[in-house]
Short mmCIF file of C-alpha atoms and ligand atoms in Angstrom, two decimals:
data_model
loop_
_atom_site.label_atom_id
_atom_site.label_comp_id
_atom_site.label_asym_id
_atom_site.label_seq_id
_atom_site.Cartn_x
_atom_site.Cartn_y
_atom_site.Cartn_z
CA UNK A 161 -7.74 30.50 12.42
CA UNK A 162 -4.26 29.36 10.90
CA UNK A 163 -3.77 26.31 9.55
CA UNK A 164 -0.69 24.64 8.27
CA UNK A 165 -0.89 23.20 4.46
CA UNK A 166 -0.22 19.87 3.18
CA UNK A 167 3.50 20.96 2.12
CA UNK A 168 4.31 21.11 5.72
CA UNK A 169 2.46 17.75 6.91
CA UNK A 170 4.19 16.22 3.54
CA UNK A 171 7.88 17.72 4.48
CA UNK A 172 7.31 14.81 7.65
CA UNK A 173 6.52 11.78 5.29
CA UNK A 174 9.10 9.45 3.88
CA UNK A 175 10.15 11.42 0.65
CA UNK A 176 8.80 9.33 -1.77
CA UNK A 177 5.57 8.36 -0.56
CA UNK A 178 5.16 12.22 -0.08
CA UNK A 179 6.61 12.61 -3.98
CA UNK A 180 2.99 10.34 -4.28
CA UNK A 181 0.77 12.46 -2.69
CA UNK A 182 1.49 15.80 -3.60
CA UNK A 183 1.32 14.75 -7.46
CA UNK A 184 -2.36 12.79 -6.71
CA UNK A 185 -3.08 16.03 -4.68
CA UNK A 186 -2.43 18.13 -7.43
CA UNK A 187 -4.84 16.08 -9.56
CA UNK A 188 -7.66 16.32 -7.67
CA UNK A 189 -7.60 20.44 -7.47
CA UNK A 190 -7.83 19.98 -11.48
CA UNK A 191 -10.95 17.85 -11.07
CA UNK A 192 -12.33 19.64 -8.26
CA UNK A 193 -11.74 22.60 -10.36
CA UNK A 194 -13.86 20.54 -12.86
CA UNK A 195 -16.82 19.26 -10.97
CA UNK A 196 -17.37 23.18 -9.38
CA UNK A 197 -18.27 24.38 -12.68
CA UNK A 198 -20.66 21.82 -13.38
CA UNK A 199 -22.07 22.57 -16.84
CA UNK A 200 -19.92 25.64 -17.53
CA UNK A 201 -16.88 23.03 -17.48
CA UNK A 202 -14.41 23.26 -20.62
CA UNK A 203 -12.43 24.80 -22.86
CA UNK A 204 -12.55 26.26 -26.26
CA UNK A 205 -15.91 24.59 -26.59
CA UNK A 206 -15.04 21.67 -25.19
CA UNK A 207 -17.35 20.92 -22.06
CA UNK A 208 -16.58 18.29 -20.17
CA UNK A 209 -20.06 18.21 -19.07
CA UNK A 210 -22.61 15.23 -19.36
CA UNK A 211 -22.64 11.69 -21.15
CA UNK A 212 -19.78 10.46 -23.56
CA UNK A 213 -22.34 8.00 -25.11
CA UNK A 214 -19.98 4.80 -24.35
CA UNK A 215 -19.62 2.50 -21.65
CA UNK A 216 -16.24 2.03 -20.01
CA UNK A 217 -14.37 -1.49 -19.11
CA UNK A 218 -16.77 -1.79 -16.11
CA UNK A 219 -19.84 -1.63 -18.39
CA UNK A 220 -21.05 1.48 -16.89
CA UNK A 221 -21.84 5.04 -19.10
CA UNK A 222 -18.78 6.54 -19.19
CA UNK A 223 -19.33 10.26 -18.13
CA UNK A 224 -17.49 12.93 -20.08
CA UNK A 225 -15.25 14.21 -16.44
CA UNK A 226 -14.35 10.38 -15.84
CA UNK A 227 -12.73 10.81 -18.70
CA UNK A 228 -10.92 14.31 -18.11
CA UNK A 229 -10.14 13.30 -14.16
CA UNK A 230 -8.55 9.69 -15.66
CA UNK A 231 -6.77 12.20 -17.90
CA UNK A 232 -5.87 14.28 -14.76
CA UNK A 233 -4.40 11.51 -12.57
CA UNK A 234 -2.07 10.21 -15.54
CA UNK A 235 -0.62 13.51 -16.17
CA UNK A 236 0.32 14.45 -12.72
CA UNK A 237 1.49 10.34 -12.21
CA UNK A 238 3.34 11.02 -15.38
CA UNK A 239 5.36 13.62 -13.77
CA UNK A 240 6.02 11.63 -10.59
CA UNK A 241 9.86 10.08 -10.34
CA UNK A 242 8.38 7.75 -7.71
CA UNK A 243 5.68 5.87 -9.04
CA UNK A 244 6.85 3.47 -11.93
CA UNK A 245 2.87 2.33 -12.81
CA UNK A 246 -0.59 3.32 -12.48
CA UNK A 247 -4.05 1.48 -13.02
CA UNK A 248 -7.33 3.10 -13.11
CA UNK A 249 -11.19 2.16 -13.17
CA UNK A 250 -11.34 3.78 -16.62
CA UNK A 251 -8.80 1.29 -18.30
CA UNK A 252 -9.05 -2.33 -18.55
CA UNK A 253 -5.39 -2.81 -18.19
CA UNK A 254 -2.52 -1.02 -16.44
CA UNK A 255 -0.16 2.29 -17.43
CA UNK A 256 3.61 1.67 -17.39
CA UNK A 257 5.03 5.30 -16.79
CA UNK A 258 6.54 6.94 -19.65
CA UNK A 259 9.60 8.00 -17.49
CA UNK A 260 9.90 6.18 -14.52
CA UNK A 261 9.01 2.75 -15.17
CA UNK A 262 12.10 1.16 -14.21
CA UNK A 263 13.14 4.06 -11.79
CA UNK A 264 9.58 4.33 -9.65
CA UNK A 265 9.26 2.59 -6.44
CA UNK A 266 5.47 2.63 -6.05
CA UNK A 267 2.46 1.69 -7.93
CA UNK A 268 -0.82 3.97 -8.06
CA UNK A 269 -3.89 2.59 -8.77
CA UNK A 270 -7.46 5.01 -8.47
CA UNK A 271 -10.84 5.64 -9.35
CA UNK A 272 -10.56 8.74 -11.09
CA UNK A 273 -14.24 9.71 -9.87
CA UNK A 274 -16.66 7.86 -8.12
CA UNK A 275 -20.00 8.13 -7.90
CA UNK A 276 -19.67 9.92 -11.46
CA UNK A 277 -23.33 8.71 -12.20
CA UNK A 278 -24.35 11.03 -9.61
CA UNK A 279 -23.02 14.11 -11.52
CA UNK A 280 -25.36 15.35 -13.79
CA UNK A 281 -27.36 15.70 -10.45
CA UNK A 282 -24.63 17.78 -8.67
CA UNK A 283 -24.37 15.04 -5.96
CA UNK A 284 -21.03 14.76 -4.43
CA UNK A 285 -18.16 12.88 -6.40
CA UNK A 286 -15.14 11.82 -4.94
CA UNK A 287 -11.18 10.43 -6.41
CA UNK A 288 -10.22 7.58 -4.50
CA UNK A 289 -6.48 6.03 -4.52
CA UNK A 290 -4.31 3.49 -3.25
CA UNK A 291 -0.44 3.91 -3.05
CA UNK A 292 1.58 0.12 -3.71
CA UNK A 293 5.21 -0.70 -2.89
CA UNK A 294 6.08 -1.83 -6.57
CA UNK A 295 7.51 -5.29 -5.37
CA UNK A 296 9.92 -5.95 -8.61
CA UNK A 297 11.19 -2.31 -8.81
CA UNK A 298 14.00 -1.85 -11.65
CA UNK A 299 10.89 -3.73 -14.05
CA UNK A 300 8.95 -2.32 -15.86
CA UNK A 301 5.36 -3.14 -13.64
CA UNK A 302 3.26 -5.64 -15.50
CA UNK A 303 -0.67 -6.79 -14.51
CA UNK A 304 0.99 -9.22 -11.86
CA UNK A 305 2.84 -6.66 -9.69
CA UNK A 306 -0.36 -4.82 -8.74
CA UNK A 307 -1.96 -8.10 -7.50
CA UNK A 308 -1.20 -7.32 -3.67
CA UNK A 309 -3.27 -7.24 -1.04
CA UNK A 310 -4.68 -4.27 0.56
CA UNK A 311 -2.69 -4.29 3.91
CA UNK A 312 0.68 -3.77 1.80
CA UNK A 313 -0.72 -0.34 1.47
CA UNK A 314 1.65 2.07 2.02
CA UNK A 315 -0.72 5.49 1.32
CA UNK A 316 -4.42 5.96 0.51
CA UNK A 317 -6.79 8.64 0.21
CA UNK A 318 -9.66 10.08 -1.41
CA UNK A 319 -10.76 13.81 -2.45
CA UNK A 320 -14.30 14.41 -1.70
CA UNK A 321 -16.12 17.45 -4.46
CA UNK A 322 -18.89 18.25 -2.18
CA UNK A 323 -19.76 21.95 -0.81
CA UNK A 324 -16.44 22.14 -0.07
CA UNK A 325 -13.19 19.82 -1.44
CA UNK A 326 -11.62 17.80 1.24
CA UNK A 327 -8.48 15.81 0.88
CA UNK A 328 -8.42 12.87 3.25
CA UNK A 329 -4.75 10.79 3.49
CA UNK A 330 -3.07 8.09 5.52
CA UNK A 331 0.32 6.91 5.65
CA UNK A 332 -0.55 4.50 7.90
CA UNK A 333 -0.20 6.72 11.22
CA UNK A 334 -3.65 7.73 11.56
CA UNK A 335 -6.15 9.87 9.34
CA UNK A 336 -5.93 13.75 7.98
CA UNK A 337 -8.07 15.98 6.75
CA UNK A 338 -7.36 18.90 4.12
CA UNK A 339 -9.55 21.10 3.00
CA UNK A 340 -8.94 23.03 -0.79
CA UNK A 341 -9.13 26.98 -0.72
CA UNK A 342 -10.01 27.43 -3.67
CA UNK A 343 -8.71 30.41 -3.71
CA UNK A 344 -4.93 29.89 -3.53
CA UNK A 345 -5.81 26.30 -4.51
CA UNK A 346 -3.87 25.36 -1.96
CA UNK A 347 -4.55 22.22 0.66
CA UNK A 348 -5.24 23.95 3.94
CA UNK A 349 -4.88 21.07 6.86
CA UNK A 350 -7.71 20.97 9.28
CA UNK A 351 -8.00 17.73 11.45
CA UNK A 352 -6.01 15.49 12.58
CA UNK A 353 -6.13 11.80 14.09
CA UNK A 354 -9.33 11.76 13.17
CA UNK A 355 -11.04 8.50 14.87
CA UNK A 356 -14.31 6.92 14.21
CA UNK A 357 -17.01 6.67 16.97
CA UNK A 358 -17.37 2.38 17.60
CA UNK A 359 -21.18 2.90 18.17
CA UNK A 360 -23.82 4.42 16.22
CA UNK A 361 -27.42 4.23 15.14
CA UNK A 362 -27.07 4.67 11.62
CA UNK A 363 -26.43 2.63 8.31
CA UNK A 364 -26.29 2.85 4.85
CA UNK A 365 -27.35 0.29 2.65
CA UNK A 366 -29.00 0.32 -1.15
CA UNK A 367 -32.36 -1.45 0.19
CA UNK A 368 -33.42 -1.87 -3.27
CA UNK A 369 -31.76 -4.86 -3.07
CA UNK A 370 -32.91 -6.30 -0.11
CA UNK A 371 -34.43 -9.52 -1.51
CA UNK A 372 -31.47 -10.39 -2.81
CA UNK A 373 -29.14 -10.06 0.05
CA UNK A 374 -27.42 -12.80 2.38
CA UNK A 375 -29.29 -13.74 5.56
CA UNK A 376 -26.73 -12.10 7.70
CA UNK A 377 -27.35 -9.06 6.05
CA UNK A 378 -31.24 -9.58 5.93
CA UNK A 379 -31.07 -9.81 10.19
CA UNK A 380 -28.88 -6.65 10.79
CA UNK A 381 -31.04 -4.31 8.63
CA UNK A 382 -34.53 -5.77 9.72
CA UNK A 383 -33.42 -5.51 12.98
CA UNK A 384 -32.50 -1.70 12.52
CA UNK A 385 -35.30 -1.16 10.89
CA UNK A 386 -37.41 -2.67 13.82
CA UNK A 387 -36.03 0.34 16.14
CA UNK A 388 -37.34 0.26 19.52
CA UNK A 389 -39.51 -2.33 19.46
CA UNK A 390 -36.53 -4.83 18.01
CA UNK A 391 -33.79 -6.67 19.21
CA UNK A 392 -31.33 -3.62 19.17
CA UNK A 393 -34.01 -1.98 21.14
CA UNK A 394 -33.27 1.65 20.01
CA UNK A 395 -33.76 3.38 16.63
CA UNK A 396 -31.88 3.30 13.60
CA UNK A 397 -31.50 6.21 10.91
CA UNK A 398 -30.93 5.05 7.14
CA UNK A 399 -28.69 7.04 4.61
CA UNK A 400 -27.46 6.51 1.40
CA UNK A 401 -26.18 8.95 -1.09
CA UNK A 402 -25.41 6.33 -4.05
CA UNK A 403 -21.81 8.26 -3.80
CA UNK A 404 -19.57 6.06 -1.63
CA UNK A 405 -16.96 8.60 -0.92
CA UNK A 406 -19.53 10.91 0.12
CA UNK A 407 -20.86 7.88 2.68
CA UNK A 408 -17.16 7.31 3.99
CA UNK A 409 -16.57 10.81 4.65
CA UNK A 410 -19.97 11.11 6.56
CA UNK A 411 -18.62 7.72 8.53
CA UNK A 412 -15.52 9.57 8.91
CA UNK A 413 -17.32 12.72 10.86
CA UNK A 414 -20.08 11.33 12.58
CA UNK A 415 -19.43 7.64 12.48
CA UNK A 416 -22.29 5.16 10.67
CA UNK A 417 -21.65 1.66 8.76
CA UNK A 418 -21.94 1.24 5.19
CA UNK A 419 -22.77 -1.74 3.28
CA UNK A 420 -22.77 -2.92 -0.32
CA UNK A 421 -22.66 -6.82 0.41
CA UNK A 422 -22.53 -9.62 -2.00
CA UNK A 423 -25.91 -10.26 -3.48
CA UNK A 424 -27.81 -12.50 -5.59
CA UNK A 425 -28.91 -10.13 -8.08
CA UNK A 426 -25.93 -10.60 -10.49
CA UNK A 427 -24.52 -13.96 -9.19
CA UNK A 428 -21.51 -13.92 -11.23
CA UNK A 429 -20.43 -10.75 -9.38
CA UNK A 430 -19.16 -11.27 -5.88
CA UNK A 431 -20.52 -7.49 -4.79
CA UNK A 432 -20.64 -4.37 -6.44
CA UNK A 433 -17.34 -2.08 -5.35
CA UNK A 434 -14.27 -2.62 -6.85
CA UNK A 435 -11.48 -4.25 -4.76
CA UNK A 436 -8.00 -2.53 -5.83
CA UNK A 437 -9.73 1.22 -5.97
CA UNK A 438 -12.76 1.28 -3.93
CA UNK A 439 -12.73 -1.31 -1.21
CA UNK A 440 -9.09 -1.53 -0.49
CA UNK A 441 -7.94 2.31 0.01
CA UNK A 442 -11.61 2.92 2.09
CA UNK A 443 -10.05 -0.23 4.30
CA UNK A 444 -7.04 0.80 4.70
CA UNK A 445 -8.38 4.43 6.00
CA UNK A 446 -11.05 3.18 7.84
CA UNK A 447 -8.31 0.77 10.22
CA UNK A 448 -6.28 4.05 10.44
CA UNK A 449 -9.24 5.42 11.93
CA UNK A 450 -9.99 3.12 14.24
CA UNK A 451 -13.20 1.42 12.42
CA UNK A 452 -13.38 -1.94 10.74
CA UNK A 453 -13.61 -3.26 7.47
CA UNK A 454 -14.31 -6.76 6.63
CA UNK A 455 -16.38 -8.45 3.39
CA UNK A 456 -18.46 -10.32 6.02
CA UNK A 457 -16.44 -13.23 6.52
CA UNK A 458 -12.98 -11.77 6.20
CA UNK A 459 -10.94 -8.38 6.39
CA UNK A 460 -11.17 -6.63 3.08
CA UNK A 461 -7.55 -5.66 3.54
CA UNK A 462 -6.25 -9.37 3.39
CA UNK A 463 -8.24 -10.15 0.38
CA UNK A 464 -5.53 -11.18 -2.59
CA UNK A 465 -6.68 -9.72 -5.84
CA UNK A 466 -7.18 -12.02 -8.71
CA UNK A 467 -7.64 -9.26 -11.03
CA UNK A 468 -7.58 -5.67 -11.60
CA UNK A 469 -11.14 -5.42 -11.78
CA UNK A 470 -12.29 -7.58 -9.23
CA UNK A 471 -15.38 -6.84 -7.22
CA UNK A 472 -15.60 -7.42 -3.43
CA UNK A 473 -18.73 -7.50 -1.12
CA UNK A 474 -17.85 -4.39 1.48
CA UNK A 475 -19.23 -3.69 5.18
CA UNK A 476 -17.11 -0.96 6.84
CA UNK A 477 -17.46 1.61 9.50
CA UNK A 478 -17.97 2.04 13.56
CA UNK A 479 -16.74 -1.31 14.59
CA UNK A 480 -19.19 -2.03 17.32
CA UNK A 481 -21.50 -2.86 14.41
CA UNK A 482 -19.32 -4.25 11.83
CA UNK A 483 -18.45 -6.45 14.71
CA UNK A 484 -22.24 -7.49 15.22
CA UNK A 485 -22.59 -8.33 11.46
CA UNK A 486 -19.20 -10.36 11.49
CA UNK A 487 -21.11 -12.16 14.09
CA UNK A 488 -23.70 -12.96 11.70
CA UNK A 489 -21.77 -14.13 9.77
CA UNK A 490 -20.37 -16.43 11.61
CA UNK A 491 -23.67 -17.74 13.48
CA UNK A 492 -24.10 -21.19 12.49
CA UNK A 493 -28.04 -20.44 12.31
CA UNK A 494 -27.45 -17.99 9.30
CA UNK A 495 -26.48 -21.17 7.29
CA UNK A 496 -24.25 -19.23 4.98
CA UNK A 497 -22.55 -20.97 2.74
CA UNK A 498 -18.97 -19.35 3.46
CA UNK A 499 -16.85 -21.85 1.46
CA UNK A 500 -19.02 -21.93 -1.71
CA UNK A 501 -18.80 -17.78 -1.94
CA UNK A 502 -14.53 -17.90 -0.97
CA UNK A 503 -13.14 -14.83 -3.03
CA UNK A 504 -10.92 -17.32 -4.71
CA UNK A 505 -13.60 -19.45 -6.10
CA UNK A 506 -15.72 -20.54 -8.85
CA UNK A 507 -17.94 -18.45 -8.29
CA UNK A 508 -16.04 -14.85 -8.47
CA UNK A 509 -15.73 -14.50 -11.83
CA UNK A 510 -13.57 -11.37 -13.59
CA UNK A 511 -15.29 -7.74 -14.10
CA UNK A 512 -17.52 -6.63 -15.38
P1 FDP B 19 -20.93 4.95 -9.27
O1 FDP B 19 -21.38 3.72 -9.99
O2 FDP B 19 -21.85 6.14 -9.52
O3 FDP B 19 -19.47 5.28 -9.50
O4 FDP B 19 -18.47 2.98 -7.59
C1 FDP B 19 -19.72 2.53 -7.51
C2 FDP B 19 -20.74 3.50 -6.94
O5 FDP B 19 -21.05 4.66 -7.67
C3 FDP B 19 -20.42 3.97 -5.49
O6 FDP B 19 -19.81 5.21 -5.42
C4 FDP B 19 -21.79 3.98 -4.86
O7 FDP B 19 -21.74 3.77 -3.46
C5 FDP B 19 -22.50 2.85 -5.55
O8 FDP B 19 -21.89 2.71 -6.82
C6 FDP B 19 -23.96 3.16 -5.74
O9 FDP B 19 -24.62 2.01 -6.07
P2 FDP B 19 -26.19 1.94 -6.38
O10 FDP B 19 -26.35 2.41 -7.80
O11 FDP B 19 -26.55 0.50 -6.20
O12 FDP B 19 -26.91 2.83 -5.43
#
């Protein structure tokens, strides 16, 4: 079968925006390149392979390919005439472009590779980004002009490393797959207008945390979990791969809803994903798929960031059930205490 590449699909997009993409594109063959050879990564010694023995701004063990793909995604953005600023998970604050900073007229911001703690175990990883009008272009972009929310989005996508490397991208008129060949290395196009099934009998949550969830939360999984002799009145299957662009892809294949919802377990942390690189992007390509995307009591994509690090409870997927939870939500017999948990409040405190 012949397929087109991304060149062509890009030679359709607005210039720019397309400038964008093909740079963050180019990135992720480098890491992809990386994750394949799994131990035998490196060079001249070097192996880019296991633990760097220090935690990163989020607190977590910074892996040794976080730091080469955060590496990755500033040298291609580096080289990109369009995008005047970048901020990543790896960094605590935000890259002003060596070149462009006053020319650029977008912002990038990205996990570099998520689900990293997943890699020693050759579990799928995944680069997530999110592509920002840079509102006060002809300045140089401070913290401030990332703060937008995520329906200003004007591209996102993620890479997935998993058997094989898909490249998954939205410019806001629907979804499209690519897959890498890693022979040519080049981005071989392979779906298009990709939609999301509204029903389905399957979730993914981290039930580890169960006793600390919200009641609204509590009902929709033991109700699942009850099956055929629940509520819902038909079985549910449970997945979860700890990897979450390896649970949006599934989501976008097969359909499914995937939850990492505010909890008590930390109360000082409003949820678990990251709003400007996690949440936000997997929003913005799960509306362009047809699915939903909401925190529980609001659409993730019209939460306003506070900071760069800020965490965000996150339900997304077939909306039939992301509808249902909303619902929960929203019952006045769930007694949730929506105002006291706003995302502007007291109670959502900076990262870590
Ligand atoms: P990771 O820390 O390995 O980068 O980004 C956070 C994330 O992975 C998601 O990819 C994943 O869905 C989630 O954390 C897994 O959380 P649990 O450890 O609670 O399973």
């Amino acid at each position: 079968m012949n397929h087109t590449d991304l060149e062509a699909w890009l030679a359709a997009q607005q210039p720019a925006v397309a400038d964008v993409l093909r740079h963050l594109a180019q990135a992720c063959v480098k890491i992809s390149r990386a994750c394949s050879r799994g131990a035998i990564a490196g060079e001249g010694g070097q192996s880019t392979h296991g633990a760097v023995g220090e935690v990163n701004v989020q607190g977590e063990n910074q892996q040794k390919l976080d730091v080469y793909s955060d590496e990755c995604m500033a040298e291609a953005l580096a080289q990109c005439s369009a995008v005047a600023g970048w901020a990543s998970e790896e960094l605590e604050h935000p890259t002003v472009s060596p070149n462009h900073a006053t020319t650029g007229r977008y912002l990038a911001v990205f996990d570099p590779l998520d689900g990293s703690s997943n890699i020693d175990a050759n579990i799928s990883v995944g680069t997530i980004f999110s592509v920002l009008p840079h509102m006060f272009a002809g300045a140089e972009p401070t913290e401030a002009a990332f703060m937008q929310p995520g329906r200003r989005q004007v591209a996102a996508g993620y890479a997935l490393y998993g058997p094989a490397t898909v490249l998954v991208l939205s410019t806001g008129s629907g979804i499209e797959f690519f897959t890498l060949d890693p022979v040519s290395s080049n981005w071989l196009h392979t779906r298009s207008g990709v939609q999301i099934r509204t029903t389905t009998s399957e979730f993914a949550i981290n039930t580890s945390n169960q006793r600390f969830w919200e009641k609204p939360i509590q009902r929709y999984v033991s109700e699942c979990v009850a099956g055929d002799t629940g509520p819902r009145a038909r079985n549910f299957n449970m997945r979860w791969v700890a990897s979450m662009v390896a649970e949006v892809h599934r989501i976008m294949t097969r359909g499914g809803v995937f939850l990492y919802p505010r909890d008590t377990k930390e109360p000082r942390k409003p949820g678990r994903l990251r709003l400007m690189y996690e949440a936000s992007p997997m929003a913005y390509l799960m509306e362009q798929a047809g699915a939903k995307a909401v925190t529980g009591t609001m659409d993730l994509l019209d939460v306003v960031p506070d900071t760069l690090h800020q965490r965000v409870p996150v339900i997304i997927g077939s909306s039939d059930e992301v509808e249902r939870i909303v619902g929960y939500y929203t019952d006045p017999s769930e007694n949730v205490s929506h105002q006291l948990f706003r995302h502007r409040s007291l109670f959502v405190q900076p990262h870590p």
